[in-house]
Short mmCIF file of C-alpha atoms in Angstrom, two decimals:
data_model
loop_
_atom_site.label_atom_id
_atom_site.label_comp_id
_atom_site.label_asym_id
_atom_site.label_seq_id
_atom_site.Cartn_x
_atom_site.Cartn_y
_atom_site.Cartn_z
CA MET A 26 8.56 -29.39 -25.28
CA ALA A 27 9.19 -27.78 -22.00
CA PHE A 28 6.99 -25.63 -20.10
CA GLU A 29 7.25 -21.54 -18.86
CA VAL A 30 6.36 -20.38 -15.77
CA LEU A 31 5.81 -16.60 -16.06
CA MET A 32 5.30 -14.39 -13.69
CA PRO A 33 1.58 -14.33 -12.38
CA GLN A 34 -1.40 -11.17 -12.20
CA LEU A 35 -2.54 -11.55 -8.88
CA GLY A 36 -4.22 -8.59 -9.23
CA LEU A 37 -5.69 -5.09 -11.68
CA THR A 38 -3.25 -3.06 -10.85
CA MET A 39 -0.92 -5.59 -10.63
CA GLU A 40 2.50 -5.14 -13.02
CA GLU A 41 5.55 -6.93 -11.18
CA GLY A 42 6.11 -8.72 -8.60
CA THR A 43 9.40 -10.19 -6.14
CA VAL A 44 11.10 -13.31 -6.38
CA SER A 45 11.19 -14.32 -2.34
CA GLN A 46 11.64 -17.91 -2.50
CA TRP A 47 12.93 -20.72 -4.29
CA ILE A 48 11.39 -23.65 -2.98
CA LYS A 49 11.36 -26.35 -5.07
CA HIS A 50 15.76 -26.15 -7.23
CA GLU A 51 16.69 -27.48 -10.70
CA GLY A 52 16.06 -30.74 -10.66
CA ASP A 53 13.79 -31.56 -8.05
CA GLU A 54 10.23 -33.40 -9.23
CA VAL A 55 7.14 -30.95 -9.42
CA LYS A 56 3.43 -32.23 -9.62
CA ALA A 57 0.38 -30.00 -10.64
CA GLY A 58 -0.26 -28.17 -7.90
CA ASP A 59 3.35 -27.99 -5.80
CA VAL A 60 4.56 -24.88 -4.93
CA ILE A 61 7.27 -23.65 -6.41
CA LEU A 62 9.04 -20.43 -5.66
CA GLU A 63 6.77 -17.13 -3.26
CA ILE A 64 6.44 -14.36 -4.92
CA THR A 65 6.39 -9.89 -2.65
CA THR A 66 3.11 -9.01 -4.70
CA ASP A 67 1.89 -5.27 -3.40
CA LYS A 68 2.38 -5.92 0.15
CA LEU A 69 1.66 -9.85 0.39
CA THR A 70 3.78 -13.12 -0.47
CA ASN A 71 1.97 -15.45 -2.75
CA GLU A 72 3.11 -18.82 -3.20
CA VAL A 73 3.15 -19.68 -7.19
CA ALA A 74 2.55 -23.34 -8.45
CA SER A 75 3.06 -25.68 -10.73
CA GLU A 76 0.29 -25.91 -13.64
CA HIS A 77 2.48 -29.57 -14.60
CA ASP A 78 4.10 -32.99 -14.11
CA GLY A 79 7.83 -32.66 -14.36
CA VAL A 80 11.59 -32.07 -13.66
CA LEU A 81 12.32 -28.27 -12.97
CA LEU A 82 14.62 -27.51 -15.34
CA LYS A 83 16.11 -23.68 -14.96
CA ILE A 84 15.86 -21.28 -12.83
CA VAL A 85 15.84 -17.98 -15.01
CA ALA A 86 14.41 -15.30 -12.26
CA GLN A 87 16.69 -15.13 -9.17
CA GLU A 88 15.65 -14.77 -5.97
CA GLY A 89 14.96 -10.96 -5.26
CA GLU A 90 14.84 -10.33 -8.50
CA ASP A 91 11.67 -8.12 -9.45
CA ILE A 92 10.04 -9.51 -12.76
CA PRO A 93 7.00 -7.71 -14.66
CA VAL A 94 3.93 -10.00 -14.90
CA LYS A 95 3.98 -12.27 -17.85
CA GLY A 96 8.23 -12.50 -16.98
CA LEU A 97 9.59 -15.46 -17.38
CA LEU A 98 10.63 -17.43 -13.82
CA ALA A 99 11.51 -20.92 -14.93
CA TYR A 100 10.88 -24.11 -17.10
CA ILE A 101 8.82 -26.88 -16.03
CA GLY A 102 9.13 -30.26 -18.46
CA GLN A 103 11.89 -33.84 -18.76
CA PRO A 104 15.13 -34.56 -17.67
CA GLY A 105 17.05 -33.37 -21.08
CA GLU A 106 14.07 -31.85 -22.96
CA SER A 107 14.83 -28.84 -24.62
CA LEU A 108 14.36 -25.07 -23.77
CA SER A 109 12.21 -22.83 -25.84
CA GLY A 110 15.80 -21.46 -27.10
CA GLY A 111 16.94 -24.71 -28.13
CA GLU A 112 18.67 -25.49 -25.23
CA ALA A 113 18.98 -29.36 -23.80
CA VAL A 114 18.86 -29.44 -19.47
CA GLY A 115 20.19 -32.71 -18.20
CA GLY A 116 21.72 -34.33 -21.74
CA ALA A 117 23.43 -33.48 -25.03
CA SER A 118 23.47 -30.18 -25.52
CA ALA A 119 21.16 -28.96 -28.64
CA PRO A 120 23.03 -27.78 -32.00
CA ALA A 121 24.02 -24.09 -31.30
CA PRO A 122 21.74 -22.10 -34.04
CA ALA A 123 23.80 -19.87 -37.16
CA ALA A 124 24.90 -16.63 -36.38
CA ALA A 125 22.33 -14.41 -36.85
CA PRO A 126 22.65 -10.96 -38.53
CA ALA A 127 23.49 -8.36 -36.60
CA ALA A 128 20.60 -6.48 -34.62
CA ALA A 129 19.85 -3.30 -36.00
CA ALA A 130 20.94 -0.52 -33.66
CA ALA A 131 18.78 -0.10 -30.47
CA PRO A 132 16.62 2.83 -30.47
CA THR A 133 17.49 5.96 -28.88
CA ALA A 134 15.67 6.29 -25.70
CA ALA A 135 13.03 9.13 -25.36
CA PRO A 136 13.64 11.32 -23.23
CA ALA A 137 11.31 11.11 -20.04
CA PRO A 138 8.48 13.63 -19.46
CA ALA A 139 8.81 14.97 -15.66
CA ALA A 140 5.34 16.86 -17.38
CA ALA A 141 3.01 16.90 -19.34
CA ALA A 142 2.79 20.04 -22.44
CA ASN A 143 0.47 21.82 -20.08
CA GLY A 144 2.09 22.13 -17.10
CA ALA A 145 0.47 18.39 -15.11
CA ARG A 146 2.52 16.13 -13.76
CA ILE A 147 2.43 13.81 -15.41
CA ARG A 148 1.26 9.81 -13.65
CA ILE A 149 3.13 6.97 -14.55
CA SER A 150 3.62 3.50 -13.07
CA PRO A 151 7.61 2.86 -12.10
CA LEU A 152 7.77 -0.39 -13.75
CA ALA A 153 6.25 1.90 -16.48
CA ARG A 154 8.64 4.54 -16.82
CA LYS A 155 11.76 1.90 -16.76
CA THR A 156 10.05 0.23 -19.40
CA ALA A 157 9.26 2.98 -21.88
CA ALA A 158 12.82 4.42 -21.32
CA LYS A 159 14.01 0.72 -22.63
CA LEU A 160 12.37 0.79 -25.21
CA GLY A 161 12.41 4.52 -25.92
CA VAL A 162 8.87 5.22 -25.93
CA ASN A 163 7.54 8.55 -24.93
CA TYR A 164 5.03 8.18 -22.29
CA ALA A 165 4.23 12.28 -21.96
CA GLY A 166 1.27 12.12 -24.55
CA ILE A 167 -0.28 8.41 -23.69
CA ALA A 168 -3.98 8.49 -21.99
CA GLY A 169 -3.26 6.34 -19.01
CA THR A 170 -5.46 3.03 -18.23
CA GLY A 171 -4.80 2.76 -14.79
CA PRO A 172 -6.33 4.69 -11.25
CA SER A 173 -6.43 7.88 -11.82
CA GLY A 174 -5.35 7.87 -15.51
CA ARG A 175 -2.38 6.72 -14.33
CA ILE A 176 -0.38 5.49 -16.74
CA VAL A 177 0.60 1.77 -16.63
CA LEU A 178 3.29 -1.13 -17.60
CA LYS A 179 0.52 -2.10 -20.57
CA ASP A 180 0.24 1.35 -22.16
CA ILE A 181 3.47 2.16 -22.76
CA LEU A 182 3.60 -1.91 -24.29
CA ALA A 183 1.14 -1.01 -26.62
CA ALA A 184 2.87 2.52 -27.33
CA SER A 185 5.66 0.85 -28.50
CA GLU A 186 3.84 -1.37 -30.88
CA ILE A 187 2.17 1.75 -32.81
CA GLN A 188 5.71 3.18 -32.74
CA LYS A 189 7.89 -0.03 -33.98
CA ASN A 190 4.72 -0.38 -36.63
CA ALA A 191 4.82 4.23 -37.75
CA PRO A 192 6.39 4.89 -41.19
CA ALA A 193 10.13 5.38 -39.65
CA ALA A 194 10.96 9.62 -39.03
CA ALA A 195 13.97 11.68 -39.04
CA PRO A 196 15.89 11.12 -36.46
CA ALA A 197 15.83 14.11 -34.21
CA PRO A 198 18.75 14.91 -32.00
CA ALA A 199 17.26 14.54 -28.05
CA PRO A 200 19.33 14.86 -24.94
CA ALA A 201 19.01 11.65 -23.32
CA ALA A 202 17.36 11.88 -20.01
CA PRO A 203 19.80 12.09 -16.80
CA ALA A 204 20.00 8.35 -14.71
CA ALA A 205 18.76 8.49 -11.51
CA LYS A 206 21.81 7.80 -9.09
CA ALA A 207 22.00 4.18 -7.50
CA GLY A 208 24.45 3.55 -5.56
CA SER A 209 26.23 6.34 -5.46
CA LEU A 210 26.68 6.83 -1.83
CA GLU A 211 30.15 6.20 -0.53
CA LEU A 212 30.21 3.29 1.85
CA MET A 213 31.80 3.07 5.11
CA GLU A 214 33.36 -0.47 7.62
CA GLY A 215 30.82 -2.47 8.38
CA ASP A 216 27.83 -1.30 6.09
CA THR A 217 25.40 -3.42 4.48
CA VAL A 218 23.49 -2.93 0.90
CA ILE A 219 20.56 -4.41 1.18
CA LYS A 220 18.05 -4.41 -2.34
CA LEU A 221 15.02 -2.41 -2.15
CA ALA A 222 12.04 -4.75 -2.94
CA GLY A 223 8.96 -6.62 -2.27
CA MET A 224 6.85 -4.67 0.67
CA ARG A 225 9.44 -2.04 0.97
CA LYS A 226 9.77 -1.28 -1.84
CA VAL A 227 5.56 -1.22 -2.28
CA VAL A 228 5.90 0.98 0.71
CA SER A 229 9.22 3.30 -1.06
CA GLN A 230 6.77 4.44 -3.94
CA ARG A 231 3.44 5.13 -2.18
CA MET A 232 4.69 6.69 0.60
CA TRP A 233 6.89 8.76 -2.48
CA ALA A 234 3.84 9.33 -4.13
CA SER A 235 1.25 10.17 -2.27
CA HIS A 236 3.96 13.04 -0.81
CA ASN A 237 5.06 14.22 -4.03
CA GLU A 238 1.37 14.93 -5.39
CA ILE A 239 -0.45 15.40 -2.51
CA PRO A 240 -0.63 19.18 -1.08
CA PRO A 241 -0.77 18.34 2.60
CA VAL A 242 -1.77 20.02 5.89
CA THR A 243 -1.97 18.33 9.70
CA GLN A 244 -4.41 19.37 11.85
CA ASN A 245 -3.83 18.30 15.65
CA ILE A 246 -6.48 18.03 17.65
CA LYS A 247 -6.51 17.73 21.68
CA VAL A 248 -8.79 15.24 23.19
CA ASP A 249 -9.73 14.59 27.23
CA VAL A 250 -10.19 10.34 27.25
CA THR A 251 -10.11 10.69 31.25
CA ALA A 252 -13.73 9.47 31.16
CA LEU A 253 -13.56 7.24 27.46
CA MET A 254 -10.35 5.16 30.08
CA LYS A 255 -13.45 5.47 32.72
CA PHE A 256 -15.73 4.32 30.67
CA ARG A 257 -13.49 1.20 28.83
CA LYS A 258 -12.77 -0.19 32.13
CA MET A 259 -16.61 0.04 32.94
CA LEU A 260 -17.53 -2.00 29.90
CA LEU A 261 -14.73 -4.63 30.88
CA ALA A 262 -16.38 -4.85 34.19
CA GLU A 263 -19.87 -5.76 32.99
CA THR A 264 -19.25 -7.27 29.86
CA GLY A 265 -16.09 -9.37 30.47
CA LYS A 266 -15.10 -8.02 27.55
CA LYS A 267 -11.09 -6.31 27.23
CA TYR A 268 -12.08 -3.16 24.31
CA SER A 269 -8.37 -1.74 23.36
CA VAL A 270 -8.66 2.48 23.24
CA ASN A 271 -8.39 1.71 18.82
CA ASP A 272 -11.84 -0.08 19.35
CA LEU A 273 -13.14 3.02 20.32
CA VAL A 274 -11.27 5.13 18.49
CA LEU A 275 -12.15 3.03 15.03
CA LYS A 276 -16.19 3.29 16.56
CA ALA A 277 -16.05 6.89 17.00
CA THR A 278 -14.23 7.82 13.83
CA ALA A 279 -16.43 5.35 11.63
CA LYS A 280 -19.66 7.00 13.40
CA CYS A 281 -18.10 10.87 12.90
CA LEU A 282 -17.27 10.18 9.66
CA ARG A 283 -21.00 8.78 8.51
CA GLN A 284 -22.37 12.80 9.94
CA HIS A 285 -19.20 13.76 7.56
CA PRO A 286 -19.84 12.13 4.00
CA GLU A 287 -17.83 15.10 2.56
CA MET A 288 -14.12 12.81 4.79
CA LEU A 289 -15.04 10.34 2.15
CA VAL A 290 -13.74 12.05 -1.07
CA SER A 291 -11.30 10.69 -3.51
CA LEU A 292 -9.06 12.58 -6.58
CA ASP A 293 -10.01 10.80 -10.15
CA GLY A 294 -8.10 13.14 -12.65
CA GLU A 295 -10.75 15.81 -13.15
CA GLN A 296 -13.44 14.25 -11.44
CA ILE A 297 -14.46 13.90 -7.54
CA ILE A 298 -15.74 10.40 -6.37
CA GLN A 299 -18.08 10.43 -3.53
CA ARG A 300 -17.63 7.88 -1.75
CA ALA A 301 -20.91 6.14 -0.04
CA HIS A 302 -19.29 3.41 1.89
CA VAL A 303 -17.15 4.44 5.60
CA ASN A 304 -14.12 1.74 4.27
CA LEU A 305 -11.65 2.34 7.15
CA GLY A 306 -8.29 1.65 6.04
CA MET A 307 -6.02 0.13 9.73
CA ALA A 308 -2.38 0.48 9.30
CA VAL A 309 -0.30 -2.62 11.17
CA ALA A 310 3.14 -2.21 10.78
CA LEU A 311 5.42 -4.87 9.95
CA ASP A 312 9.08 -5.84 10.16
CA ALA A 313 9.27 -5.29 6.38
CA GLY A 314 6.78 -2.42 5.86
CA LEU A 315 3.49 -1.53 6.28
CA ILE A 316 0.26 -2.68 5.19
CA VAL A 317 -3.01 -1.13 5.52
CA PRO A 318 -5.91 -3.71 5.48
CA VAL A 319 -10.02 -2.56 5.51
CA ILE A 320 -12.49 -3.09 7.90
CA ARG A 321 -15.68 -2.48 4.98
CA ASP A 322 -18.71 -0.79 5.98
CA ALA A 323 -17.52 0.29 9.58
CA ASP A 324 -20.13 2.58 10.51
CA LYS A 325 -22.80 -0.08 10.57
CA LEU A 326 -20.86 -3.01 12.48
CA SER A 327 -21.74 -2.94 15.56
CA LEU A 328 -18.11 -2.73 18.66
CA ASP A 329 -17.92 -6.19 19.38
CA ALA A 330 -18.44 -6.35 15.42
CA LEU A 331 -15.41 -4.28 15.05
CA SER A 332 -13.12 -5.15 17.57
CA ALA A 333 -13.42 -8.78 15.98
CA ALA A 334 -12.27 -7.57 12.20
CA ALA A 335 -10.02 -4.96 13.37
CA LYS A 336 -8.42 -7.47 15.88
CA ASP A 337 -8.10 -10.46 13.01
CA LEU A 338 -7.12 -8.32 9.95
CA ALA A 339 -3.42 -7.43 12.20
CA SER A 340 -3.12 -10.64 13.12
CA ARG A 341 -3.60 -12.36 9.50
CA ALA A 342 -1.81 -9.73 8.10
CA LYS A 343 1.43 -10.99 10.49
CA GLU A 344 1.14 -13.93 9.95
CA ASN A 345 0.91 -13.15 6.19
CA LYS A 346 -2.45 -14.35 5.27
CA LEU A 347 -4.06 -11.70 3.46
CA GLY A 348 -5.52 -12.03 0.58
CA ALA A 349 -5.45 -9.25 -1.83
CA ASP A 350 -8.93 -7.76 -1.61
CA GLU A 351 -8.83 -7.18 2.17
CA TYR A 352 -6.05 -4.19 1.92
CA LYS A 353 -7.90 -2.69 -1.13
CA GLY A 354 -11.09 -0.16 -1.01
CA SER A 355 -10.36 2.03 1.70
CA THR A 356 -12.22 5.78 1.93
CA PHE A 357 -10.07 6.39 5.36
CA THR A 358 -7.27 5.64 7.40
CA VAL A 359 -6.16 5.16 10.74
CA SER A 360 -3.19 5.00 11.80
CA ASN A 361 -1.89 4.53 15.84
CA LEU A 362 1.25 5.34 17.09
CA GLY A 363 -0.52 5.68 20.75
CA MET A 364 1.35 2.47 21.74
CA PHE A 365 5.28 4.10 21.21
CA GLY A 366 4.56 7.10 23.26
CA ILE A 367 4.36 9.39 20.31
CA GLU A 368 2.40 12.57 21.32
CA THR A 369 1.60 14.11 17.53
CA PHE A 370 2.97 13.17 13.79
CA THR A 371 2.17 13.81 9.99
CA PRO A 372 0.81 10.97 8.89
CA ILE A 373 0.67 10.52 4.90
CA ILE A 374 -1.93 10.25 3.10
CA ASN A 375 -3.09 6.55 2.16
CA GLN A 376 -3.70 7.32 -1.94
CA PRO A 377 -6.89 7.58 -2.80
CA ASP A 378 -8.38 8.67 0.43
CA ALA A 379 -8.70 12.42 1.18
CA ALA A 380 -7.21 12.51 4.67
CA ILE A 381 -5.41 10.02 7.43
CA LEU A 382 -6.15 10.45 11.19
CA GLY A 383 -3.25 10.46 13.57
CA VAL A 384 -3.70 8.85 17.21
CA CYS A 385 -1.50 9.29 19.52
CA ALA A 386 -0.09 8.76 22.98
CA ILE A 387 -2.62 8.97 26.38
CA HIS A 388 -0.76 10.66 29.31
CA ASP A 389 -1.30 12.46 32.62
CA GLU A 390 -1.39 16.60 32.78
CA LEU A 391 -2.47 18.94 35.00
CA ASP A 392 -5.70 21.53 34.35
CA LEU A 393 -7.52 24.15 36.81
CA ASP A 394 -11.43 23.67 37.48
CA GLY A 395 -14.13 26.42 37.22
CA GLU A 396 -12.98 27.34 40.97
CA GLY A 397 -9.56 27.38 39.83
CA LYS A 398 -8.22 24.30 41.73
CA LEU A 399 -6.08 21.86 40.65
CA PHE A 400 -6.81 18.59 39.24
CA LYS A 401 -5.34 15.70 37.18
CA LYS A 402 -6.83 14.31 33.41
CA GLN A 403 -6.56 12.36 30.96
CA VAL A 404 -5.80 13.75 27.10
CA MET A 405 -4.63 11.90 23.51
CA ARG A 406 -4.39 13.72 20.78
CA LEU A 407 -5.71 13.01 17.00
CA SER A 408 -3.29 13.86 14.54
CA CYS A 409 -5.32 14.76 10.84
CA THR A 410 -3.80 14.50 7.30
CA LEU A 411 -5.79 16.22 5.06
CA ASP A 412 -4.79 16.49 0.21
CA HIS A 413 -6.14 19.87 0.37
CA ARG A 414 -6.88 19.59 -3.49
CA LEU A 415 -10.33 17.99 -1.89
CA LEU A 416 -10.78 19.36 1.92
CA ASP A 417 -10.59 22.72 2.99
CA GLY A 418 -9.09 22.64 6.92
CA SER A 419 -12.60 24.14 8.35
CA VAL A 420 -13.81 21.08 6.88
CA VAL A 421 -11.58 19.18 8.63
CA ALA A 422 -11.23 20.81 11.74
CA LYS A 423 -15.19 20.41 12.09
CA PHE A 424 -14.69 16.47 11.99
CA GLU A 425 -12.29 16.69 14.01
CA MET A 426 -14.48 18.66 17.10
CA ASP A 427 -17.42 16.14 16.88
CA LEU A 428 -14.54 13.65 17.43
CA ARG A 429 -13.53 14.71 19.56
CA ASP A 430 -16.80 15.56 21.20
CA LEU A 431 -17.36 11.38 20.67
CA LEU A 432 -14.04 10.37 22.69
CA GLU A 433 -15.01 12.40 25.11
CA LYS A 434 -19.03 11.36 25.91
CA PRO A 435 -17.95 7.50 25.01
CA MET A 436 -21.61 6.93 26.03
CA SER A 437 -22.97 8.61 22.42
CA ILE A 438 -19.96 6.03 20.50
CA LEU A 439 -23.01 2.74 21.19
CA LEU A 440 -25.64 5.50 21.15
#
């Protein structure tokens, strides 16, 4: 019997993967350990290797297709070997099975509730919601086992099994949930349609969830970085090492967060988790989307070590060489758009963090000294978005003011 190639589960929270590229094709010989395809999971591209020697008999999942964990991708076996359904590949077809009796009518899809009975919004993953609609599972009363009580695929499958084994109840007429509009935009000449998949799909889902679940407030503060820029030049002259402005901002942020542990919190259902570590998420822009590798215990790192870690993570993120654990576990995130000349913006919180710091461009500004004389200084704005369920504006304002003071007196960053 041919062996099945299944979608692997490459992380505890992984529910589905996208087939990015088939390296091997139907009819190709494969050996155990050979890479046969690439899949995109949770912002990363991973290689899937064969566990058996043989021939790639049949490709079931096509490139660009989203497949749930343990879903069928392909078959590997010997030429002419029968597949699990009785189909023979590369040889005579297996006899067709006798016609099966008409299948029972599929269960009517249960309405997809937007909120629980108490009015609270239901946390459910997109794949779990889609599967619930297919299986006719009403998830309003399901207790999720995912992060923060989120309903995930295995919860829906378990509920479906319970529903199948439960005594049949008299069907009650219920209006079907309105189907989400897809492909309803009118296309104009020259338009192309690109499937929302892979990293862009993950970014889309997470940004939508964050924006809809969190009451955000963004507070901006202006920082005089004239001394910081001189300090950077001094470090270059004395050490020969070229630190970026981002390195100094990350170092100052890590130090300031250690002094403000109230910023390091996460909401988990009806409880607040006080985080023990300053794990800095660092937003990195890629052609396919956005990824946030994590610098762990950043407050314990020297400027040299932090700078090296930031450069290494950013470089490997762009080369798709990050491990799954290297972009998880952040407790605070920094997003820098200063290199693009952005003067202020509203960064979206990287859940489950309670805040994110937006770093903006440095520009010249004129000011008056105590004697009324005009002088030029360099300023930079910081835009901090907070989760108002967990943090108040005054709390974050104190953090921003202390961070400003550190950056305006840069020697204190290293002390």
